[in-house]
XYZ file of C-alpha atoms in Angstrom:
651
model
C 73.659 62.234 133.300
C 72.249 59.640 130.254
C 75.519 59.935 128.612
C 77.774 58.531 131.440
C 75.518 56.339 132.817
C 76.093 57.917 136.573
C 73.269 58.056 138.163
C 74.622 61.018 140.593
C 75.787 64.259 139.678
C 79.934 64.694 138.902
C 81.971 66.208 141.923
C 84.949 67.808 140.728
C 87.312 69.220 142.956
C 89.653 72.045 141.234
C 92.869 72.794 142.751
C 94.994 75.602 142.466
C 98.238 76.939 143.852
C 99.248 80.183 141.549
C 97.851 83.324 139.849
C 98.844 81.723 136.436
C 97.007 77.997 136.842
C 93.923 79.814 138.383
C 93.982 82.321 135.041
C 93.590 78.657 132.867
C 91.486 76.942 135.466
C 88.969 79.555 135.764
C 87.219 79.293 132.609
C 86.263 75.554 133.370
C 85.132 76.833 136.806
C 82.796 79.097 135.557
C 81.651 76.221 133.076
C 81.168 73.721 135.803
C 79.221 76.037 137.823
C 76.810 77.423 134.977
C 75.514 73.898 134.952
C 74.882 72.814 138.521
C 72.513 70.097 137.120
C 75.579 68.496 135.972
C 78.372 69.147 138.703
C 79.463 69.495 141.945
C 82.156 72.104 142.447
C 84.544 72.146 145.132
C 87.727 74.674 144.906
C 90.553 73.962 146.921
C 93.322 76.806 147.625
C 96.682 75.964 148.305
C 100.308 77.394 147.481
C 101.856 80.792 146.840
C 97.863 82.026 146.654
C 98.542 82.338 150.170
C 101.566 84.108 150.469
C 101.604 88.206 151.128
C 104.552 88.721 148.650
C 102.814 87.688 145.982
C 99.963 89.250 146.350
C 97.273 87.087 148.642
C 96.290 86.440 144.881
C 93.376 84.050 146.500
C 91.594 87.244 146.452
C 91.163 86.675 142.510
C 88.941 83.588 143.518
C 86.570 85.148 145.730
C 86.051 88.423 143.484
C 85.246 85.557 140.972
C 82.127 84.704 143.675
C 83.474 80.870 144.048
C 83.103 79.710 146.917
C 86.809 77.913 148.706
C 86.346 74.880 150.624
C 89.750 74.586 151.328
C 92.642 76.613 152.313
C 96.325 74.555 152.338
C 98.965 76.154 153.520
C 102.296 74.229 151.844
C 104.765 76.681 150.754
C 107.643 76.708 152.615
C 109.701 79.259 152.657
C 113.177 79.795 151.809
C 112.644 79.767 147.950
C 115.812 77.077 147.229
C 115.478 73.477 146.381
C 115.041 72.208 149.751
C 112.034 74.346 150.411
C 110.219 73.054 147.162
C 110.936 69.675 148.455
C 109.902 70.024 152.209
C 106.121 72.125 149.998
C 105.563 68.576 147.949
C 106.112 66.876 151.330
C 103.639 69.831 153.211
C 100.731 69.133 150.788
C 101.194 65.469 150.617
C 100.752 65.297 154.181
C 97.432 67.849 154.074
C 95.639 66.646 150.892
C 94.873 63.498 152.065
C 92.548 64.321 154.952
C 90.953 67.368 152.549
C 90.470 64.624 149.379
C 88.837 62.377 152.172
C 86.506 64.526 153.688
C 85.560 65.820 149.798
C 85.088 62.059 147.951
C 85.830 63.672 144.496
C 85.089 62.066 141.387
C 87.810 63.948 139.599
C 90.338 66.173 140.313
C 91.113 69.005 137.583
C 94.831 70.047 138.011
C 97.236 72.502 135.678
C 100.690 72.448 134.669
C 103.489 70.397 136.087
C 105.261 72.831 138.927
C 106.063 70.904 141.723
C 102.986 72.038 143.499
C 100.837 70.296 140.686
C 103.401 67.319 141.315
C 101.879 66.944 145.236
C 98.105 67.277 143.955
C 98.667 64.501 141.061
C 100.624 62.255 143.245
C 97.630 62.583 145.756
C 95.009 61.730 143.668
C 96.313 58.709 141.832
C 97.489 57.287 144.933
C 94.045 57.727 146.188
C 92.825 56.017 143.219
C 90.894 59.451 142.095
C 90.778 60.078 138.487
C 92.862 63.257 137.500
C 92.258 65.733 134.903
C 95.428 67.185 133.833
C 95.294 70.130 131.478
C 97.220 73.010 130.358
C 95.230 75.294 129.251
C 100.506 103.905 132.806
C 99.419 104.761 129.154
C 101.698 103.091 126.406
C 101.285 103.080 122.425
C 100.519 99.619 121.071
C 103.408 97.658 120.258
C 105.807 100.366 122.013
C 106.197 98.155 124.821
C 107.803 94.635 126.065
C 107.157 92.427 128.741
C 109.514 91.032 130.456
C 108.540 87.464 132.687
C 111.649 85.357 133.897
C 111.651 82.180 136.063
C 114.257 80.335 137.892
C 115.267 77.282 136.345
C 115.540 74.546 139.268
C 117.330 72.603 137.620
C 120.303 75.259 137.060
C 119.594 77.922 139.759
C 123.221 79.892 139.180
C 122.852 79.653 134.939
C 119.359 80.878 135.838
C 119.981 83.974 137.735
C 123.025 85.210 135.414
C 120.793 85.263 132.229
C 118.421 87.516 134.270
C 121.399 89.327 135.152
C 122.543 89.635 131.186
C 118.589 89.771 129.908
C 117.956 93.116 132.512
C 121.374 94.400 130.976
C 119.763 93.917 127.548
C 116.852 95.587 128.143
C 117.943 98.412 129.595
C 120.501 99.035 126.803
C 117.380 98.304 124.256
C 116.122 101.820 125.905
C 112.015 100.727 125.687
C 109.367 100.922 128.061
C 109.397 97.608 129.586
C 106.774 95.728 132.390
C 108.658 93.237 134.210
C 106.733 90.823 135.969
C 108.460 89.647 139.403
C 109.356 85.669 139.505
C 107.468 82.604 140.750
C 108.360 80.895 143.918
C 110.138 78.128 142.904
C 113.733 77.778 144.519
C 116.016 80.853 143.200
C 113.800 83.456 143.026
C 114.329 85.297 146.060
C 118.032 86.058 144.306
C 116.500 86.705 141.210
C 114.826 89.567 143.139
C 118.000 90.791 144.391
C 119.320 90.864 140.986
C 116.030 93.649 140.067
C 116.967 95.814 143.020
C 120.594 95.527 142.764
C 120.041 97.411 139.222
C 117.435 99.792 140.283
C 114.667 98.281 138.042
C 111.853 99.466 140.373
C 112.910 103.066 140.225
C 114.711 103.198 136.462
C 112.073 105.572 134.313
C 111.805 103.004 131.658
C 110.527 99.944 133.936
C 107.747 98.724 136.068
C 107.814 96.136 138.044
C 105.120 94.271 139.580
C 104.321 91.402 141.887
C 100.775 90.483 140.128
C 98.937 91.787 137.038
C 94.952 89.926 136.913
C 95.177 87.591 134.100
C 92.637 89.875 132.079
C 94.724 92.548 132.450
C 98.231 90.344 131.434
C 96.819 89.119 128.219
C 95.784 92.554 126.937
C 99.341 93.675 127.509
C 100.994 91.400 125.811
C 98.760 90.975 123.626
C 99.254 94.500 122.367
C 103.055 94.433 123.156
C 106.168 94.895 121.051
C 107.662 92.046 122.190
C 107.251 89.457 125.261
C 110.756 88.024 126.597
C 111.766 85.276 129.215
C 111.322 82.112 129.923
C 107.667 81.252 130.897
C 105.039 78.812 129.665
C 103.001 82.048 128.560
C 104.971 82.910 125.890
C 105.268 79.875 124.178
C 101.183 79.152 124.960
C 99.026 81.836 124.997
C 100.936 84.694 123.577
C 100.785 82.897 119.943
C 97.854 83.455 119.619
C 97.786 87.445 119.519
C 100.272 87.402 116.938
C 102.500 89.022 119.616
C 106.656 88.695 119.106
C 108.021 86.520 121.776
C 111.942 85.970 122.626
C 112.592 82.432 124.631
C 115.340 82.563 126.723
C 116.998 79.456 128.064
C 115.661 75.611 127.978
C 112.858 75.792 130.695
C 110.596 75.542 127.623
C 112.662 73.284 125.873
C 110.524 70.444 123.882
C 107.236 72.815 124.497
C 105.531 73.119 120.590
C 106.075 76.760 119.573
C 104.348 78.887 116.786
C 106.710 81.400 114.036
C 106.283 83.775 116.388
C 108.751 82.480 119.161
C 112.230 83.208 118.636
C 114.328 80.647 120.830
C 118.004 81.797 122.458
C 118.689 78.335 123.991
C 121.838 79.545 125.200
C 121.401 83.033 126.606
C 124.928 83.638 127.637
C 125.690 87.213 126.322
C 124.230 90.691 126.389
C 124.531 91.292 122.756
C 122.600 87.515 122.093
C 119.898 89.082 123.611
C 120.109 92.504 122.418
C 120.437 91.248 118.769
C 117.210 88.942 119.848
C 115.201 92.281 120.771
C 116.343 93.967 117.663
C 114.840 90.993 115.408
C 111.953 90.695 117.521
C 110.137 93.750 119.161
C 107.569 95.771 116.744
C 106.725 92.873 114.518
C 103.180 91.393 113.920
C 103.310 87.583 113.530
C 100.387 85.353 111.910
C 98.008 84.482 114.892
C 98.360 80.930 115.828
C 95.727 78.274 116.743
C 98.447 75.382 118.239
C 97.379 75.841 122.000
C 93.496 75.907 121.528
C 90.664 77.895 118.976
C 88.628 78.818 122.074
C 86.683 76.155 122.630
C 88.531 74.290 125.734
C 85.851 74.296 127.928
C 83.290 72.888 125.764
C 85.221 70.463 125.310
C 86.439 69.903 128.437
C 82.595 69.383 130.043
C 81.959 67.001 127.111
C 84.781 65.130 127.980
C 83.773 65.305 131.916
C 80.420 64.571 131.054
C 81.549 61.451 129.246
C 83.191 59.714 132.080
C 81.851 56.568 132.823
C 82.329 55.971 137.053
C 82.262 52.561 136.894
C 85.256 52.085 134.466
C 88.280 50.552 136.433
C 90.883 53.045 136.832
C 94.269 52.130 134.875
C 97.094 54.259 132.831
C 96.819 54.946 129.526
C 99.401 56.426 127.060
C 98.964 58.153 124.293
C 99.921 61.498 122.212
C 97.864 63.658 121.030
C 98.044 65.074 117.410
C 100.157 67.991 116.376
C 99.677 71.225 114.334
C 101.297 73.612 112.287
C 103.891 75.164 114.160
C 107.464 76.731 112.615
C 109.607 78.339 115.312
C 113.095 80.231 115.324
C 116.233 79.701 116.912
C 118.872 82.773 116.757
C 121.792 80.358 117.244
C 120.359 78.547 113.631
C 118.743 82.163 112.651
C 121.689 82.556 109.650
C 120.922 78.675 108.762
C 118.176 77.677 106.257
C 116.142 74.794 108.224
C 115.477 71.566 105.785
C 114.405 68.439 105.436
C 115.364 65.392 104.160
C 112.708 64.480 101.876
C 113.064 60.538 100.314
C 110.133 59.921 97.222
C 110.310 55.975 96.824
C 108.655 55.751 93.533
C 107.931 52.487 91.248
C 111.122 53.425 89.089
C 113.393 55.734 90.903
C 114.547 56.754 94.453
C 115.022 60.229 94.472
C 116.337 61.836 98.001
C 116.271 65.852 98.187
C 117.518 68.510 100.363
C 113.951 71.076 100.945
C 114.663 74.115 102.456
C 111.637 75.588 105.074
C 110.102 77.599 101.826
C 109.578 74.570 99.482
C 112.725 75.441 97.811
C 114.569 71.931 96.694
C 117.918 72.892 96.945
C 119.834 69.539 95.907
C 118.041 66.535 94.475
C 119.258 62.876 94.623
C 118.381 60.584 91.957
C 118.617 56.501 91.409
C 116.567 53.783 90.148
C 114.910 52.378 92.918
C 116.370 48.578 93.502
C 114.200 45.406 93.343
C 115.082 43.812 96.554
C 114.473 45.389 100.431
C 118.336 44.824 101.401
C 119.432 47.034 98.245
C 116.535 49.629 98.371
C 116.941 50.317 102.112
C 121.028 50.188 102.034
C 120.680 52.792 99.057
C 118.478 54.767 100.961
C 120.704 55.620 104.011
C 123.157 56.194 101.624
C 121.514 58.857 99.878
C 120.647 60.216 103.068
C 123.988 60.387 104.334
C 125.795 61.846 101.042
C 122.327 64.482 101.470
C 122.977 64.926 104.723
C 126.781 65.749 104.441
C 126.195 68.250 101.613
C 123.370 70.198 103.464
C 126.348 71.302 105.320
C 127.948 72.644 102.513
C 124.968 74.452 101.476
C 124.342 76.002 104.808
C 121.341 73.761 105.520
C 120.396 72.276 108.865
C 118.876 68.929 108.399
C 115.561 68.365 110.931
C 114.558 65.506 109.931
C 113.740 63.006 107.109
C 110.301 62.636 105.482
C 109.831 59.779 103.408
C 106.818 59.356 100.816
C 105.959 55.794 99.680
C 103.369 54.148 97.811
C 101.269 51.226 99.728
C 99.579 51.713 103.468
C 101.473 52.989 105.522
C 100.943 52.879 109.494
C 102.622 56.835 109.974
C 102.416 56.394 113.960
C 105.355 53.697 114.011
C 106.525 54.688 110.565
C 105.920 51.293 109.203
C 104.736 50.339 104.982
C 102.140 47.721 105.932
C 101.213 46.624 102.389
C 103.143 47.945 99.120
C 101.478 48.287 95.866
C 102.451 45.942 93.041
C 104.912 48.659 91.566
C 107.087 48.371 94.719
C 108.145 44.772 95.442
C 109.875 43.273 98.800
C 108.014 46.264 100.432
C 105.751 45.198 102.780
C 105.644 45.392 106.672
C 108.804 47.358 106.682
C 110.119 49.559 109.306
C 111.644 52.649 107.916
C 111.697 54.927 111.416
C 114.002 52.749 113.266
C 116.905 51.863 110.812
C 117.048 55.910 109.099
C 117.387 57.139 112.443
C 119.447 55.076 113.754
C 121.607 55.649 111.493
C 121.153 59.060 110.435
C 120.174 60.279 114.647
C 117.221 62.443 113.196
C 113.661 61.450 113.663
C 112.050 60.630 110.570
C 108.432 60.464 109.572
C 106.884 57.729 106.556
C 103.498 58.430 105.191
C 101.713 57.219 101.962
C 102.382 59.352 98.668
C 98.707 60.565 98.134
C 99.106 61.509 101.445
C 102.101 63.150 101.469
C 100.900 65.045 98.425
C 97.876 66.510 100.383
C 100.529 67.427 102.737
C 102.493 69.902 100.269
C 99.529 71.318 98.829
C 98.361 72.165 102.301
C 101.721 73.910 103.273
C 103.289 75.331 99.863
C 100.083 74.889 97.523
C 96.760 75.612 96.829
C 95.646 74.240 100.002
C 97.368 76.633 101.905
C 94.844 77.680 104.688
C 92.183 75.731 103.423
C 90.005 73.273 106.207
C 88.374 71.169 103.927
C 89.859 69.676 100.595
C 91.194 67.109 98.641
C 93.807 66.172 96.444
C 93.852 63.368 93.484
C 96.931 62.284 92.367
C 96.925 61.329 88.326
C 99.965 59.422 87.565
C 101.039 55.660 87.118
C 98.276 55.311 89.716
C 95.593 57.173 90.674
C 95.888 58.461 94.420
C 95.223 60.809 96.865
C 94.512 62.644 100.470
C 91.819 64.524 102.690
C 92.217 67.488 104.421
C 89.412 67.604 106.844
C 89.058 70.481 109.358
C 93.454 71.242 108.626
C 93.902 67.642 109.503
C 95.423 64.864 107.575
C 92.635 62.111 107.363
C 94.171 58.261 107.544
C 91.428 56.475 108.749
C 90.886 53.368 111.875
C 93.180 51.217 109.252
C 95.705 53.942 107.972
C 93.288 52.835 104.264
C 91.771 55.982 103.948
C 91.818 58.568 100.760
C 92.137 55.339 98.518
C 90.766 57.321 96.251
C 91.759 55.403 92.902
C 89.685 52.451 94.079
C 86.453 54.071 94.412
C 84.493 51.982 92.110
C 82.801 53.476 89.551
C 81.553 51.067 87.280
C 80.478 47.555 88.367
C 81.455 45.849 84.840
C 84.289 47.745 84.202
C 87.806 47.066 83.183
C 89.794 45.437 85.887
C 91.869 46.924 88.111
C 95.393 45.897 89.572
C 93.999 45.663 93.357
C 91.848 43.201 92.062
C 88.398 44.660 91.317
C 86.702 46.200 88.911
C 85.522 49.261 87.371
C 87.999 51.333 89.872
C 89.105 54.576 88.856
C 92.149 53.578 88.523
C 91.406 50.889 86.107
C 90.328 53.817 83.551
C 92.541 56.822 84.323
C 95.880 56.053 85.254
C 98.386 56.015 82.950
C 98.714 52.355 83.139
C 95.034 52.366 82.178
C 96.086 54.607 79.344
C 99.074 52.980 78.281
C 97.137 49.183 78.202
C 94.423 51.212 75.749
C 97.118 52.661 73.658
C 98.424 49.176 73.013
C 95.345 48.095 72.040
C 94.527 50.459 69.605
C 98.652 50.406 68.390
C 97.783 46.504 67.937
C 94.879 47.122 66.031
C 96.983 49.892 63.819
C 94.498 52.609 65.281
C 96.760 54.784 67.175
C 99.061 56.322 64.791
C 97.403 59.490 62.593
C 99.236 61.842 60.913
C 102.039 63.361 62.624
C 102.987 61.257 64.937
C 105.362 58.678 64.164
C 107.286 55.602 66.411
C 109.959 53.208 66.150
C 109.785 49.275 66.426
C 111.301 49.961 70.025
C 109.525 52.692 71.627
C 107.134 51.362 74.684
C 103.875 52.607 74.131
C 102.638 54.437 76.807
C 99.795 56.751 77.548
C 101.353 59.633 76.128
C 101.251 58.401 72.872
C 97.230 58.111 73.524
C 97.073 61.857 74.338
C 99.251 62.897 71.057
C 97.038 60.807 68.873
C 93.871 62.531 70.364
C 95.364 66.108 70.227
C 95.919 65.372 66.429
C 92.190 64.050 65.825
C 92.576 60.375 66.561
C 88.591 59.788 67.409
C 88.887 56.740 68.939
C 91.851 58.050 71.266
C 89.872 60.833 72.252
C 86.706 58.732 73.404
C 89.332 56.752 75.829
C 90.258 59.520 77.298
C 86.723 61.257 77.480
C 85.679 58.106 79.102
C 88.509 58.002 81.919
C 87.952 61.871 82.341
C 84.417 60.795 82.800
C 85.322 58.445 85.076
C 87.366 60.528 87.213
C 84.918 62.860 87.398
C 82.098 60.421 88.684
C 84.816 59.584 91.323
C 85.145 63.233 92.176
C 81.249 63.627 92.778
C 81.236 60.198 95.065
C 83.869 62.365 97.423
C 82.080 65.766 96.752
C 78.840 63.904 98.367
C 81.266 62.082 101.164
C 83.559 65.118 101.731
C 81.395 67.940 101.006
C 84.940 69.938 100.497
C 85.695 73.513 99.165
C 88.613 72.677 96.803
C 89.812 69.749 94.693
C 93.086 69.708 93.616
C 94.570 67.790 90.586
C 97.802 66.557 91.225
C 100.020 64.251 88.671
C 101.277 64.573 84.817
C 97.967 63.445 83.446
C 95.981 66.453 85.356
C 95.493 69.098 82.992
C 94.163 66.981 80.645
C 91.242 65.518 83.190
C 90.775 69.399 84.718
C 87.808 70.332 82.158
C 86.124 66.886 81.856
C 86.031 66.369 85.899
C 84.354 70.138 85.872
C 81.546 68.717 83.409
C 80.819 65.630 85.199
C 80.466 67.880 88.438
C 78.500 70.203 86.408
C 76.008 67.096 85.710
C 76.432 65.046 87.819
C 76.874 66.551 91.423
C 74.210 67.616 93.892
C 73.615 71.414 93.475
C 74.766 72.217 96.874
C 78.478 71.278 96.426
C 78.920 72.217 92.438
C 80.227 75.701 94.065
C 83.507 73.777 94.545
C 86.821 74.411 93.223
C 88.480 72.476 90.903
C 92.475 73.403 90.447
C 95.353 72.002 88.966
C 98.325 72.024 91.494
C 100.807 74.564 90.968
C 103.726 72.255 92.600
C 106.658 70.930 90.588
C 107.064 67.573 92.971
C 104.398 67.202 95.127
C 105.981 64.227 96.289
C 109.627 65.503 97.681
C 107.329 68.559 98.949
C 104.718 66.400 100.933
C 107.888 64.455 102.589
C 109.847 67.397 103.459
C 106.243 68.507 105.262
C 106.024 65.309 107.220
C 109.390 66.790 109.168
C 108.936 71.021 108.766
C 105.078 70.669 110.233
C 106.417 69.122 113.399
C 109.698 70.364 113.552
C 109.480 72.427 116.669
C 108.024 69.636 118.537
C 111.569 67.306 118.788
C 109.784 64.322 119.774
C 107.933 61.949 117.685
């Protein structure tokens, strides 16, 4: 193994205790095995595998021609809290001598059941390093399935929304495949509660102890509607597209695709019912959030990585999120917002953005000079905002807040400000906003945050690979690489405006020279105009200006539109300029689209195109180069700091 450095091949000891863990853990089985060159595989059996009433599901392992080293019996029954105590305290008491005798380099364990609980807690103390993933004829879509787990943690609550979520279903009148409970404590009543209702002999129903995991996902894959409460139907369903209703809070905090409609508190018939109604028939947008297929690849890269003689010690961190919008019925009749805050050079602008992109109030001030006024007139924006969303039947998730300057996203932080912001450097937004406001609240950079709204309202809607330039005061931007938001090992990338193009160019306000920004932004623009204004070049016929109007750059653009020669070569030359700066990140980036974002865009669109046109290697000239379509790419890109992760409720 050259890339580990081990000079001995990995043993990896896979443990599992369930139908549903062995259904996610086989796939890496089958990996480790195809490369015996590689690994050692050692499968150890333990839990309700070995139990009779649900189905001596062990069986599923052997047809599967791995060989079990280990058999643990640990369940003890009685199916109440006490049992799945005296279980952890069963397989704590047999792993030890089985991990022993096996010297594993790794054990690979699923989900966090208390069975899981007895494994982990083995390993670690053990000091071996843990793997811890995831992971009749009907008409399609004419069909629901029905799975439904105790909830330790509230066994009566539990058992009464089975009680009202049976009720539903038989009122709902479809064929429905109801898949009997795990073993956790509760269950056996849960049980009693199908039989005291005739479920196993009502003409509509089926119920069964065990369905092969093959077998599971084509049903609900091709089902009207999945309902319950388990893991599956938050996880894997998503990805079919397939309807799914979430009863209760076992999955509560679990990220959920569009497809999952929650009913946190399940405590009617008609809740449910109504749930069904919404639900069952529809075909939802396939969803990538729990994996693209690829796991196990990269789960033996990652095995194949470890390095043996590392020291063993916890680490923390948390892993990135995707796109995910979910539903909850008890919010169904409320539009779900965001708080979106644009902190611009000149004004502070706060807006209510409903789940569509629609701004549906908009806050504006002139953004103060000092960091005691700008951040006090922040949370008061935000609070007036967040008081009114009430009165337009929004429900506030969150606060996104764009900002010029570098911006550290992961602790919400504005390391360095540009020059147009003052006092605004190394400032924590998170801690104060949500502190005050209780909402969790998410800061990135404006280029950024523009890449953010094209890639959820805009032209970079389902795009992987592309890249937006911002053309205003500044010039800005963000990457979009593979769906993901690039910010680079410093939070510094997608500078874009400071790719130099020139060496003795004009100078730029970060310093340099020959930036982009030094030639197309409108502060480029505007210093030109004056010149030429100075020089009594700028005015031609038709335009006309008092002693006090400001020049600015749109001044430049009226006197070229009207034949001003000179005018027009300044802005040929920043076009040109952008354009070489386009080709750097074309050669970089190699993306499909390039979108123009900013007031001065439509005027660089054509000249960029030409540069490319000349410029560019003939392998990426295929790309596409847009204006944006968004009114305020700014508010937009904040609000999608807070609707992308929504679902998650942790940051």
């Amino acid at each position: 193994m050259e890339k580990n450095g081990n000079n001995h091949k990995l043993r990896v000891c896979v443990a599992t205790c369930n139908r549903a863990d062995y259904s996610k853990l086989a796939p890496i089985m089958f990996g480790i095995k195809a490369e015996p060159q590689f690994f050692d595989l050692d499968v150890v059996v333990l839990g309700s595998h070995l139990i009779d009433d649900y189905g001596n599901t062990y069986r599923m392992i052997e047809q599967d021609d791995f060989d079990i080293h280990t058999r643990l019996h640990t369940i003890v029954r009685g199916e109440d809290e006490a049992a799945m105590v005296e279980s952890v305290g069963l397989a704590l008491v047999k792993l030890p001598d089985v991990l022993n005798r096996l010297k594993p380099d790794i054990m690979i364990v699923h989900g966090d059941r208390f069975d899981a609980l007895a494994l982990a807690t083995s390993a670690a103390l053990m000091n071996i390093r843990i793997l811890h993933i995831e992971g009749e004829d009907v008409k399609t879509r004419d069909y629901i399935v029905a799975l439904q787990h105790p909830v330790t943690t509230d066994i009566k609550h539990s058992i009464k929304m089975f009680e009202l979520t049976l009720d539903a279903l038989i009122s709902f009148n479809k064929r429905t495949l109801v898949l009997f409970p795990n073993v956790d404590a509760g269950s056996k009543e849960m049980v009693r509660v199908m039989r005291k209702k005739g479920i196993e002999h009502h003409p509509n129903f089926r119920a069964v102890k065990h369905v092969p995991f093959d077998q599971f996902i084509q049903l609900v894959a091709h089902a009207g509607c999945m309902i319950g409460n388990s893991s599956c139907g938050v996880r894997e369903v998503g990805a079919f597209g397939t309807p799914v209703i979430n009863l209760g809070t076992r999955q509560t905090g679990r990220e959920t695709g569009e497809n999952v409609l929650h009913v946190r508190d399940a405590d009617t018939q008609d809740k449910i019912l109504h749930a069904l109604q919404l639900q069952f028939g529809k075909q939802y947008p396939c969803s990538k959030i729990y994996g693209d297929g690829n796991a196990v690849p990269r789960i033996l890269k990652f095995l194949k990585s470890i390095d043996l003689k590392e020291p063993l010690q916890k680490k923390f961190c948390f892993p990135p999120v995707k796109d995910n919008i979910s539903q909850d019925i008890d919010h169904i009749l409320e539009t779900q917002s965001a708080l979106a805050v644009d902190l611009g050079g000149t004004n502070l602008r706060v807006a209510i953005v409903s789940m569509k992109g629609e701004i549906v109030k908009k806050y504006t001030q002139l953004n103060p000079k000092t960091y005691e006024d700008r951040l006090e007139l922040i949370l008061k924006m935000c609070v007036e905002a967040a008081s009114e969303a009430v009165n337009v039947n929004c429900r506030i998730l969150g606060v996104g807040i764009s900002t010029g300057g570098r911006v550290n996203p992961r602790e919400g932080i504005v390391l360095h400000s540009t020059k147009l912001i003052q006092e605004w450097s190394s400032v924590d937004l998170r801690t104060p906003i949500s502190d005050a406001l209780h909402l969790p609240v998410w800061v990135d950079n404006d280029g950024n945050c523009a890449a953010l709204a094209e890639r959820k309202f805009g032209h970079g809607k389902g795009i992987e690979n592309f890249v937006t330039l911002i053309t205003g005061t500044g010039i800005g931007g963000g990457i979009v690489h593979q769906h993901e938001l690039i910010h680079g090992s410093s939070f510094c990338a997608a500078e874009l405006g400071h790719i130099v193009v020139s060496l003795d160019g004009p100078e730029c306000l970060c310093g340099s020279q020959g930036c982009i920004e030094a030639y197309a932004s409108g502060i480029a623009l505007q210093r030109e105009a004056k010149k030429l204004h100075d020089e009594d070049l700028l005015l031609v016929e038709g335009m006309s200006m008092k002693k006090e109007d400001i020049v600015s750059a749109a001044h430049l653009i009226q006197a070229a539109k009207l034949g001003n020669t000179k005018a027009d070569g300044i802005l040929r030359t920043a076009g040109t300029a952008l354009g070489l700066g386009v080709v750097n990140i074309l050669h970089t980036m190699n993306p499909s689209l390039v979108i123009l974002s900013g007031v001065l865009a439509s005027h660089y669109v054509n000249a960029v195109k030409d540069v490319i046109n000349r410029q560019a290697l003939s392998s990426v000239k295929t790309v596409d180069v847009v204006v944006s379509n968004l009114a305020d790419p700014a508010l937009l890109g904040a609000a999608s700091l807070v609707l992308d992760y929504t679902t998650r409720r942790i940051y």
